[in-house]
Amino acid sequence: MGWLARVYVTPKTGVLDPQGKAVQHSLHALGYPEVGDVRIGKYLELRLVDVSRESAEARLREMCERLLANRVIEDYRFEIDAADAS
Amino acid sequence: MGWLARVYVTPKTGVLDPQGKAVQHSLHALGYPEVGDVRIGKYLELRLVDVSRESAEARLREMCERLLANRVIEDYRFEIDAADAS
């Protein structure tokens, strides 16, 4: 069975996001004063094959903790959906 | 009225994603052979204030085209939801 996992990694609330600040300033300079706070994170799509849904979920959580997110400054969440074999 | 916009910027299908490949290799090395293709994009949250929903949508599309996404190699999509004033 194949799965498509979508992982969202975001800076924790209260953690400074200089990349977001830079984008906010650029948008103001381009003429979009309506833009307030901007936060920038990562969006990952992973294909997982030959695992059960339960196993996929548990192991993906491990991957996030070990590699995909820096838990000191980032939060993560994910969704797993059935996918055609890739 | 305040809005929270969530923007997803992803590498286009067929465009090489070296960052995704690197993460895939790292996950294999960490003992996750079930990981197939990995694609990495950006996830942005923008607060928009003092605009109508229609205007927010049209202007956010402009921001994506002009700054947030590189349309040569990236696709984007977004959602806009009502947000508490920030």
Short mmCIF file of N, CA and C in Angstrom, two decimals:
data_model
loop_
_atom_site.label_atom_id
_atom_site.label_comp_id
_atom_site.label_asym_id
_atom_site.label_seq_id
_atom_site.Cartn_x
_atom_site.Cartn_y
_atom_site.Cartn_z
N MET A 1 0.84 -1.20 0.00
CA MET A 1 0.00 0.00 0.00
C MET A 1 0.88 1.24 0.00
N GLY A 2 0.51 2.23 -0.79
CA GLY A 2 1.30 3.46 -0.86
C GLY A 2 0.57 4.63 -0.20
N TRP A 3 1.36 5.52 0.37
CA TRP A 3 0.79 6.67 1.08
C TRP A 3 1.46 7.94 0.63
N LEU A 4 0.68 9.01 0.65
CA LEU A 4 1.26 10.33 0.43
C LEU A 4 1.16 11.09 1.75
N ALA A 5 2.31 11.45 2.29
CA ALA A 5 2.34 12.20 3.55
C ALA A 5 2.65 13.66 3.25
N ARG A 6 1.88 14.54 3.84
CA ARG A 6 2.12 15.97 3.73
C ARG A 6 2.55 16.49 5.09
N VAL A 7 3.75 17.05 5.15
CA VAL A 7 4.30 17.50 6.43
C VAL A 7 4.46 19.02 6.40
N TYR A 8 4.00 19.68 7.45
CA TYR A 8 4.11 21.13 7.57
C TYR A 8 5.02 21.43 8.76
N VAL A 9 6.12 22.12 8.50
CA VAL A 9 7.05 22.48 9.56
C VAL A 9 7.04 23.99 9.69
N THR A 10 6.72 24.49 10.88
CA THR A 10 6.56 25.94 11.06
C THR A 10 7.40 26.43 12.24
N PRO A 11 7.87 27.67 12.17
CA PRO A 11 8.57 28.23 13.32
C PRO A 11 7.62 28.32 14.51
N LYS A 12 8.11 27.97 15.69
CA LYS A 12 7.26 28.06 16.88
C LYS A 12 6.84 29.49 17.15
N THR A 13 5.66 29.63 17.72
CA THR A 13 5.20 30.95 18.15
C THR A 13 6.24 31.54 19.10
N GLY A 14 6.60 32.77 18.87
CA GLY A 14 7.56 33.42 19.75
C GLY A 14 8.99 33.32 19.25
N VAL A 15 9.22 32.42 18.32
CA VAL A 15 10.56 32.32 17.74
C VAL A 15 10.67 33.32 16.59
N LEU A 16 11.74 34.08 16.58
CA LEU A 16 11.96 35.08 15.54
C LEU A 16 12.04 34.40 14.18
N ASP A 17 11.40 34.99 13.17
CA ASP A 17 11.44 34.41 11.83
C ASP A 17 11.98 35.46 10.86
N PRO A 18 13.30 35.57 10.75
CA PRO A 18 13.90 36.64 9.93
C PRO A 18 13.51 36.54 8.45
N GLN A 19 13.33 35.31 7.96
CA GLN A 19 12.93 35.14 6.56
C GLN A 19 11.52 35.73 6.35
N GLY A 20 10.64 35.47 7.32
CA GLY A 20 9.29 36.03 7.24
C GLY A 20 9.31 37.55 7.29
N LYS A 21 10.15 38.10 8.15
CA LYS A 21 10.27 39.57 8.25
C LYS A 21 10.75 40.15 6.93
N ALA A 22 11.72 39.48 6.31
CA ALA A 22 12.27 39.97 5.04
C ALA A 22 11.19 39.98 3.96
N VAL A 23 10.39 38.92 3.92
CA VAL A 23 9.31 38.84 2.93
C VAL A 23 8.26 39.91 3.20
N GLN A 24 7.95 40.13 4.48
CA GLN A 24 6.98 41.17 4.83
C GLN A 24 7.47 42.54 4.34
N HIS A 25 8.74 42.85 4.59
CA HIS A 25 9.29 44.14 4.15
C HIS A 25 9.26 44.25 2.64
N SER A 26 9.60 43.17 1.94
CA SER A 26 9.59 43.20 0.48
C SER A 26 8.18 43.45 -0.04
N LEU A 27 7.19 42.81 0.59
CA LEU A 27 5.80 42.99 0.14
C LEU A 27 5.34 44.43 0.39
N HIS A 28 5.74 45.01 1.52
CA HIS A 28 5.42 46.42 1.76
C HIS A 28 6.04 47.29 0.67
N ALA A 29 7.30 47.01 0.35
CA ALA A 29 8.02 47.80 -0.66
C ALA A 29 7.38 47.65 -2.03
N LEU A 30 6.76 46.49 -2.29
CA LEU A 30 6.11 46.25 -3.58
C LEU A 30 4.70 46.85 -3.63
N GLY A 31 4.26 47.44 -2.50
CA GLY A 31 2.94 48.10 -2.52
C GLY A 31 1.81 47.28 -1.92
N TYR A 32 2.13 46.44 -0.96
CA TYR A 32 1.08 45.66 -0.27
C TYR A 32 1.09 45.95 1.23
N PRO A 33 0.61 47.14 1.62
CA PRO A 33 0.68 47.53 3.03
C PRO A 33 -0.24 46.70 3.92
N GLU A 34 -1.17 45.95 3.32
CA GLU A 34 -2.11 45.16 4.12
C GLU A 34 -1.46 43.94 4.74
N VAL A 35 -0.21 43.65 4.37
CA VAL A 35 0.45 42.46 4.88
C VAL A 35 0.97 42.69 6.29
N GLY A 36 0.47 41.89 7.22
CA GLY A 36 0.95 41.94 8.59
C GLY A 36 2.02 40.89 8.80
N ASP A 37 1.93 40.19 9.88
CA ASP A 37 2.93 39.18 10.21
C ASP A 37 3.05 38.11 9.12
N VAL A 38 4.27 37.75 8.79
CA VAL A 38 4.53 36.67 7.84
C VAL A 38 5.42 35.62 8.51
N ARG A 39 5.00 34.36 8.43
CA ARG A 39 5.80 33.27 9.00
C ARG A 39 6.07 32.30 7.88
N ILE A 40 7.31 31.83 7.80
CA ILE A 40 7.67 30.93 6.70
C ILE A 40 8.18 29.60 7.24
N GLY A 41 7.59 28.54 6.74
CA GLY A 41 8.02 27.21 7.14
C GLY A 41 8.26 26.34 5.93
N LYS A 42 8.32 25.05 6.16
CA LYS A 42 8.56 24.11 5.07
C LYS A 42 7.32 23.26 4.85
N TYR A 43 7.16 22.85 3.61
CA TYR A 43 6.08 21.94 3.24
C TYR A 43 6.72 20.76 2.52
N LEU A 44 6.52 19.56 3.04
CA LEU A 44 7.15 18.37 2.43
C LEU A 44 6.08 17.38 2.00
N GLU A 45 6.30 16.77 0.86
CA GLU A 45 5.48 15.64 0.43
C GLU A 45 6.37 14.42 0.34
N LEU A 46 6.00 13.38 1.07
CA LEU A 46 6.79 12.13 1.04
C LEU A 46 5.89 10.99 0.58
N ARG A 47 6.40 10.17 -0.31
CA ARG A 47 5.72 8.93 -0.68
C ARG A 47 6.25 7.82 0.22
N LEU A 48 5.34 7.05 0.79
CA LEU A 48 5.73 5.93 1.65
C LEU A 48 5.15 4.66 1.05
N VAL A 49 5.97 3.64 0.91
CA VAL A 49 5.49 2.42 0.26
C VAL A 49 5.68 1.20 1.15
N ASP A 50 4.80 0.22 0.94
CA ASP A 50 4.91 -1.07 1.64
C ASP A 50 4.90 -0.94 3.15
N VAL A 51 4.05 -0.08 3.68
CA VAL A 51 3.85 -0.02 5.13
C VAL A 51 2.36 0.12 5.41
N SER A 52 1.96 -0.30 6.57
CA SER A 52 0.56 -0.11 6.99
C SER A 52 0.38 1.35 7.38
N ARG A 53 -0.86 1.76 7.45
CA ARG A 53 -1.14 3.14 7.82
C ARG A 53 -0.61 3.44 9.22
N GLU A 54 -0.83 2.52 10.14
CA GLU A 54 -0.40 2.73 11.53
C GLU A 54 1.12 2.89 11.60
N SER A 55 1.80 1.97 10.91
CA SER A 55 3.26 2.02 10.90
C SER A 55 3.74 3.30 10.23
N ALA A 56 3.12 3.67 9.11
CA ALA A 56 3.50 4.89 8.39
C ALA A 56 3.41 6.10 9.32
N GLU A 57 2.32 6.15 10.09
CA GLU A 57 2.10 7.29 10.96
C GLU A 57 3.15 7.36 12.07
N ALA A 58 3.40 6.22 12.71
CA ALA A 58 4.36 6.18 13.81
C ALA A 58 5.77 6.50 13.32
N ARG A 59 6.13 5.93 12.17
CA ARG A 59 7.48 6.13 11.66
C ARG A 59 7.66 7.54 11.11
N LEU A 60 6.61 8.11 10.54
CA LEU A 60 6.72 9.49 10.04
C LEU A 60 6.93 10.46 11.22
N ARG A 61 6.24 10.17 12.33
CA ARG A 61 6.44 11.01 13.52
C ARG A 61 7.91 10.96 13.95
N GLU A 62 8.48 9.76 13.94
CA GLU A 62 9.91 9.59 14.23
C GLU A 62 10.79 10.40 13.29
N MET A 63 10.48 10.33 12.00
CA MET A 63 11.29 11.07 11.00
C MET A 63 11.25 12.56 11.27
N CYS A 64 10.06 13.05 11.64
CA CYS A 64 9.92 14.48 11.95
C CYS A 64 10.79 14.85 13.14
N GLU A 65 10.73 14.01 14.18
CA GLU A 65 11.49 14.30 15.40
C GLU A 65 13.00 14.23 15.16
N ARG A 66 13.40 13.26 14.34
CA ARG A 66 14.84 13.02 14.16
C ARG A 66 15.48 13.87 13.08
N LEU A 67 14.71 14.19 12.03
CA LEU A 67 15.36 14.87 10.89
C LEU A 67 14.60 16.07 10.34
N LEU A 68 13.29 15.91 10.15
CA LEU A 68 12.57 16.89 9.33
C LEU A 68 12.32 18.21 10.05
N ALA A 69 12.13 18.15 11.37
CA ALA A 69 11.89 19.39 12.11
C ALA A 69 12.96 19.56 13.19
N ASN A 70 13.30 20.79 13.45
CA ASN A 70 14.18 21.11 14.58
C ASN A 70 13.27 21.49 15.74
N ARG A 71 13.05 20.54 16.67
CA ARG A 71 12.03 20.72 17.69
C ARG A 71 12.33 21.83 18.69
N VAL A 72 13.56 22.33 18.66
CA VAL A 72 13.87 23.45 19.55
C VAL A 72 13.14 24.71 19.08
N ILE A 73 13.07 24.90 17.78
CA ILE A 73 12.49 26.14 17.25
C ILE A 73 11.31 25.91 16.31
N GLU A 74 11.01 24.64 16.00
CA GLU A 74 9.95 24.39 15.01
C GLU A 74 8.87 23.42 15.53
N ASP A 75 7.66 23.62 15.07
CA ASP A 75 6.57 22.66 15.26
C ASP A 75 6.32 21.94 13.95
N TYR A 76 5.66 20.80 14.04
CA TYR A 76 5.28 20.12 12.79
C TYR A 76 3.92 19.48 12.95
N ARG A 77 3.27 19.26 11.82
CA ARG A 77 2.06 18.45 11.78
C ARG A 77 2.04 17.77 10.44
N PHE A 78 1.28 16.69 10.33
CA PHE A 78 1.25 16.00 9.03
C PHE A 78 -0.09 15.32 8.81
N GLU A 79 -0.36 15.02 7.54
CA GLU A 79 -1.53 14.26 7.10
C GLU A 79 -1.02 13.11 6.25
N ILE A 80 -1.70 11.97 6.34
CA ILE A 80 -1.34 10.83 5.50
C ILE A 80 -2.57 10.37 4.73
N ASP A 81 -2.44 10.29 3.41
CA ASP A 81 -3.55 9.81 2.58
C ASP A 81 -3.09 8.66 1.71
N ALA A 82 -4.02 7.81 1.36
CA ALA A 82 -3.72 6.73 0.43
C ALA A 82 -3.29 7.34 -0.90
N ALA A 83 -2.30 6.73 -1.55
CA ALA A 83 -1.81 7.24 -2.83
C ALA A 83 -1.69 6.09 -3.80
N ASP A 84 -1.79 6.39 -5.08
CA ASP A 84 -1.50 5.36 -6.08
C ASP A 84 -0.03 4.99 -5.95
N ALA A 85 0.29 3.75 -6.27
CA ALA A 85 1.69 3.32 -6.22
C ALA A 85 2.52 4.26 -7.09
N SER A 86 3.69 4.65 -6.60
CA SER A 86 4.55 5.55 -7.37
C SER A 86 5.86 4.86 -7.65
N MET B 1 -11.33 44.05 8.57
CA MET B 1 -11.41 42.59 8.67
C MET B 1 -10.02 41.98 8.47
N GLY B 2 -9.68 40.98 9.29
CA GLY B 2 -8.37 40.35 9.17
C GLY B 2 -8.47 38.95 8.58
N TRP B 3 -7.44 38.58 7.85
CA TRP B 3 -7.43 37.26 7.20
C TRP B 3 -6.12 36.55 7.49
N LEU B 4 -6.22 35.24 7.53
CA LEU B 4 -5.01 34.43 7.61
C LEU B 4 -4.90 33.67 6.29
N ALA B 5 -3.84 33.95 5.56
CA ALA B 5 -3.62 33.27 4.28
C ALA B 5 -2.54 32.21 4.46
N ARG B 6 -2.83 31.03 3.95
CA ARG B 6 -1.85 29.94 3.97
C ARG B 6 -1.45 29.66 2.53
N VAL B 7 -0.16 29.81 2.24
CA VAL B 7 0.34 29.66 0.88
C VAL B 7 1.29 28.46 0.83
N TYR B 8 1.06 27.61 -0.17
CA TYR B 8 1.91 26.43 -0.37
C TYR B 8 2.64 26.59 -1.69
N VAL B 9 3.96 26.61 -1.65
CA VAL B 9 4.76 26.73 -2.87
C VAL B 9 5.51 25.42 -3.06
N THR B 10 5.32 24.79 -4.19
CA THR B 10 5.92 23.47 -4.42
C THR B 10 6.70 23.43 -5.73
N PRO B 11 7.76 22.62 -5.79
CA PRO B 11 8.46 22.47 -7.07
C PRO B 11 7.52 21.84 -8.10
N LYS B 12 7.55 22.32 -9.32
CA LYS B 12 6.71 21.75 -10.37
C LYS B 12 7.06 20.30 -10.63
N THR B 13 6.06 19.53 -11.02
CA THR B 13 6.30 18.15 -11.42
C THR B 13 7.33 18.16 -12.55
N GLY B 14 8.33 17.30 -12.44
CA GLY B 14 9.32 17.22 -13.50
C GLY B 14 10.54 18.07 -13.23
N VAL B 15 10.41 19.03 -12.30
CA VAL B 15 11.58 19.84 -11.94
C VAL B 15 12.37 19.09 -10.86
N LEU B 16 13.68 19.00 -11.07
CA LEU B 16 14.54 18.31 -10.11
C LEU B 16 14.47 19.01 -8.75
N ASP B 17 14.41 18.22 -7.68
CA ASP B 17 14.35 18.78 -6.33
C ASP B 17 15.50 18.21 -5.50
N PRO B 18 16.67 18.82 -5.62
CA PRO B 18 17.86 18.26 -4.95
C PRO B 18 17.73 18.21 -3.43
N GLN B 19 17.02 19.18 -2.86
CA GLN B 19 16.81 19.18 -1.41
C GLN B 19 15.98 17.96 -1.01
N GLY B 20 14.96 17.67 -1.80
CA GLY B 20 14.13 16.49 -1.54
C GLY B 20 14.93 15.20 -1.66
N LYS B 21 15.78 15.14 -2.66
CA LYS B 21 16.64 13.95 -2.85
C LYS B 21 17.56 13.76 -1.65
N ALA B 22 18.11 14.86 -1.17
CA ALA B 22 19.03 14.80 -0.03
C ALA B 22 18.31 14.28 1.21
N VAL B 23 17.08 14.77 1.43
CA VAL B 23 16.31 14.31 2.57
C VAL B 23 15.94 12.83 2.42
N GLN B 24 15.58 12.42 1.21
CA GLN B 24 15.26 11.02 0.96
C GLN B 24 16.47 10.13 1.31
N HIS B 25 17.65 10.52 0.85
CA HIS B 25 18.86 9.74 1.14
C HIS B 25 19.14 9.69 2.63
N SER B 26 18.96 10.82 3.30
CA SER B 26 19.20 10.86 4.75
C SER B 26 18.23 9.94 5.47
N LEU B 27 16.96 9.92 5.04
CA LEU B 27 15.97 9.06 5.70
C LEU B 27 16.29 7.59 5.46
N HIS B 28 16.76 7.27 4.26
CA HIS B 28 17.19 5.88 4.01
C HIS B 28 18.34 5.51 4.95
N ALA B 29 19.30 6.43 5.06
CA ALA B 29 20.46 6.17 5.91
C ALA B 29 20.07 6.03 7.38
N LEU B 30 18.99 6.70 7.78
CA LEU B 30 18.52 6.62 9.16
C LEU B 30 17.66 5.37 9.41
N GLY B 31 17.42 4.57 8.34
CA GLY B 31 16.68 3.34 8.54
C GLY B 31 15.21 3.41 8.17
N TYR B 32 14.86 4.26 7.20
CA TYR B 32 13.47 4.34 6.72
C TYR B 32 13.40 4.03 5.23
N PRO B 33 13.57 2.74 4.88
CA PRO B 33 13.61 2.38 3.46
C PRO B 33 12.26 2.56 2.76
N GLU B 34 11.19 2.75 3.53
CA GLU B 34 9.86 2.88 2.92
C GLU B 34 9.67 4.24 2.25
N VAL B 35 10.62 5.15 2.45
CA VAL B 35 10.47 6.49 1.89
C VAL B 35 10.79 6.50 0.40
N GLY B 36 9.82 6.87 -0.40
CA GLY B 36 10.03 7.02 -1.83
C GLY B 36 10.35 8.47 -2.15
N ASP B 37 9.72 8.97 -3.16
CA ASP B 37 9.98 10.33 -3.61
C ASP B 37 9.69 11.36 -2.51
N VAL B 38 10.58 12.33 -2.36
CA VAL B 38 10.38 13.43 -1.41
C VAL B 38 10.46 14.74 -2.17
N ARG B 39 9.48 15.60 -1.97
CA ARG B 39 9.47 16.92 -2.61
C ARG B 39 9.35 17.96 -1.51
N ILE B 40 10.16 19.01 -1.60
CA ILE B 40 10.16 20.01 -0.53
C ILE B 40 9.81 21.38 -1.08
N GLY B 41 8.85 22.00 -0.46
CA GLY B 41 8.44 23.33 -0.85
C GLY B 41 8.38 24.25 0.35
N LYS B 42 7.71 25.37 0.17
CA LYS B 42 7.58 26.34 1.24
C LYS B 42 6.13 26.42 1.71
N TYR B 43 5.99 26.74 2.98
CA TYR B 43 4.67 26.97 3.55
C TYR B 43 4.70 28.33 4.21
N LEU B 44 3.82 29.23 3.79
CA LEU B 44 3.82 30.59 4.34
C LEU B 44 2.47 30.91 4.97
N GLU B 45 2.52 31.58 6.10
CA GLU B 45 1.31 32.13 6.71
C GLU B 45 1.43 33.65 6.71
N LEU B 46 0.46 34.30 6.09
CA LEU B 46 0.46 35.76 6.04
C LEU B 46 -0.81 36.30 6.69
N ARG B 47 -0.68 37.30 7.52
CA ARG B 47 -1.84 38.01 8.05
C ARG B 47 -2.12 39.19 7.12
N LEU B 48 -3.38 39.34 6.74
CA LEU B 48 -3.76 40.46 5.88
C LEU B 48 -4.83 41.26 6.62
N VAL B 49 -4.64 42.56 6.69
CA VAL B 49 -5.59 43.38 7.45
C VAL B 49 -6.21 44.47 6.60
N ASP B 50 -7.44 44.85 6.98
CA ASP B 50 -8.12 45.97 6.34
C ASP B 50 -8.30 45.79 4.85
N VAL B 51 -8.64 44.60 4.42
CA VAL B 51 -9.00 44.38 3.02
C VAL B 51 -10.22 43.46 2.98
N SER B 52 -10.97 43.56 1.90
CA SER B 52 -12.10 42.65 1.71
C SER B 52 -11.56 41.29 1.30
N ARG B 53 -12.39 40.28 1.40
CA ARG B 53 -11.95 38.94 1.02
C ARG B 53 -11.57 38.88 -0.45
N GLU B 54 -12.39 39.52 -1.30
CA GLU B 54 -12.14 39.49 -2.75
C GLU B 54 -10.80 40.15 -3.06
N SER B 55 -10.60 41.32 -2.45
CA SER B 55 -9.36 42.05 -2.67
C SER B 55 -8.17 41.25 -2.14
N ALA B 56 -8.34 40.66 -0.96
CA ALA B 56 -7.25 39.87 -0.37
C ALA B 56 -6.84 38.75 -1.32
N GLU B 57 -7.84 38.09 -1.91
CA GLU B 57 -7.55 36.97 -2.79
C GLU B 57 -6.81 37.42 -4.05
N ALA B 58 -7.32 38.48 -4.67
CA ALA B 58 -6.71 38.96 -5.91
C ALA B 58 -5.28 39.46 -5.65
N ARG B 59 -5.11 40.18 -4.55
CA ARG B 59 -3.79 40.74 -4.27
C ARG B 59 -2.81 39.67 -3.83
N LEU B 60 -3.31 38.64 -3.12
CA LEU B 60 -2.41 37.56 -2.71
C LEU B 60 -1.91 36.80 -3.95
N ARG B 61 -2.81 36.63 -4.92
CA ARG B 61 -2.39 35.98 -6.16
C ARG B 61 -1.26 36.76 -6.82
N GLU B 62 -1.41 38.08 -6.84
CA GLU B 62 -0.34 38.95 -7.36
C GLU B 62 0.97 38.77 -6.60
N MET B 63 0.87 38.75 -5.26
CA MET B 63 2.09 38.59 -4.44
C MET B 63 2.79 37.28 -4.78
N CYS B 64 2.00 36.22 -4.97
CA CYS B 64 2.59 34.93 -5.32
C CYS B 64 3.33 35.02 -6.65
N GLU B 65 2.67 35.64 -7.63
CA GLU B 65 3.26 35.74 -8.97
C GLU B 65 4.52 36.60 -8.95
N ARG B 66 4.48 37.68 -8.15
CA ARG B 66 5.58 38.64 -8.20
C ARG B 66 6.73 38.29 -7.28
N LEU B 67 6.43 37.67 -6.12
CA LEU B 67 7.51 37.49 -5.15
C LEU B 67 7.59 36.09 -4.54
N LEU B 68 6.43 35.56 -4.14
CA LEU B 68 6.48 34.38 -3.27
C LEU B 68 6.86 33.09 -3.99
N ALA B 69 6.46 32.98 -5.26
CA ALA B 69 6.79 31.77 -6.01
C ALA B 69 7.60 32.13 -7.24
N ASN B 70 8.49 31.28 -7.63
CA ASN B 70 9.21 31.42 -8.89
C ASN B 70 8.47 30.56 -9.90
N ARG B 71 7.64 31.20 -10.74
CA ARG B 71 6.71 30.46 -11.59
C ARG B 71 7.39 29.63 -12.67
N VAL B 72 8.69 29.84 -12.86
CA VAL B 72 9.39 29.02 -13.84
C VAL B 72 9.52 27.59 -13.32
N ILE B 73 9.76 27.46 -12.04
CA ILE B 73 10.01 26.13 -11.48
C ILE B 73 9.07 25.75 -10.34
N GLU B 74 8.19 26.67 -9.94
CA GLU B 74 7.34 26.38 -8.78
C GLU B 74 5.85 26.62 -9.08
N ASP B 75 5.00 25.83 -8.45
CA ASP B 75 3.56 26.06 -8.43
C ASP B 75 3.18 26.61 -7.06
N TYR B 76 2.00 27.21 -6.98
CA TYR B 76 1.53 27.65 -5.66
C TYR B 76 0.03 27.46 -5.58
N ARG B 77 -0.44 27.37 -4.34
CA ARG B 77 -1.88 27.43 -4.08
C ARG B 77 -2.04 28.05 -2.71
N PHE B 78 -3.24 28.60 -2.45
CA PHE B 78 -3.42 29.22 -1.14
C PHE B 78 -4.85 29.10 -0.66
N GLU B 79 -5.02 29.27 0.64
CA GLU B 79 -6.33 29.33 1.28
C GLU B 79 -6.36 30.61 2.10
N ILE B 80 -7.55 31.21 2.17
CA ILE B 80 -7.71 32.41 3.00
C ILE B 80 -8.85 32.19 3.97
N ASP B 81 -8.59 32.38 5.24
CA ASP B 81 -9.63 32.24 6.26
C ASP B 81 -9.70 33.51 7.11
N ALA B 82 -10.88 33.74 7.64
CA ALA B 82 -11.04 34.87 8.55
C ALA B 82 -10.15 34.65 9.78
N ALA B 83 -9.54 35.71 10.26
CA ALA B 83 -8.67 35.60 11.43
C ALA B 83 -9.02 36.69 12.42
N ASP B 84 -8.72 36.46 13.68
CA ASP B 84 -8.87 37.51 14.67
C ASP B 84 -7.89 38.61 14.31
N ALA B 85 -8.24 39.84 14.60
CA ALA B 85 -7.32 40.94 14.36
C ALA B 85 -5.99 40.65 15.04
N SER B 86 -4.92 40.93 14.35
CA SER B 86 -3.59 40.68 14.94
C SER B 86 -2.82 41.98 15.01
#
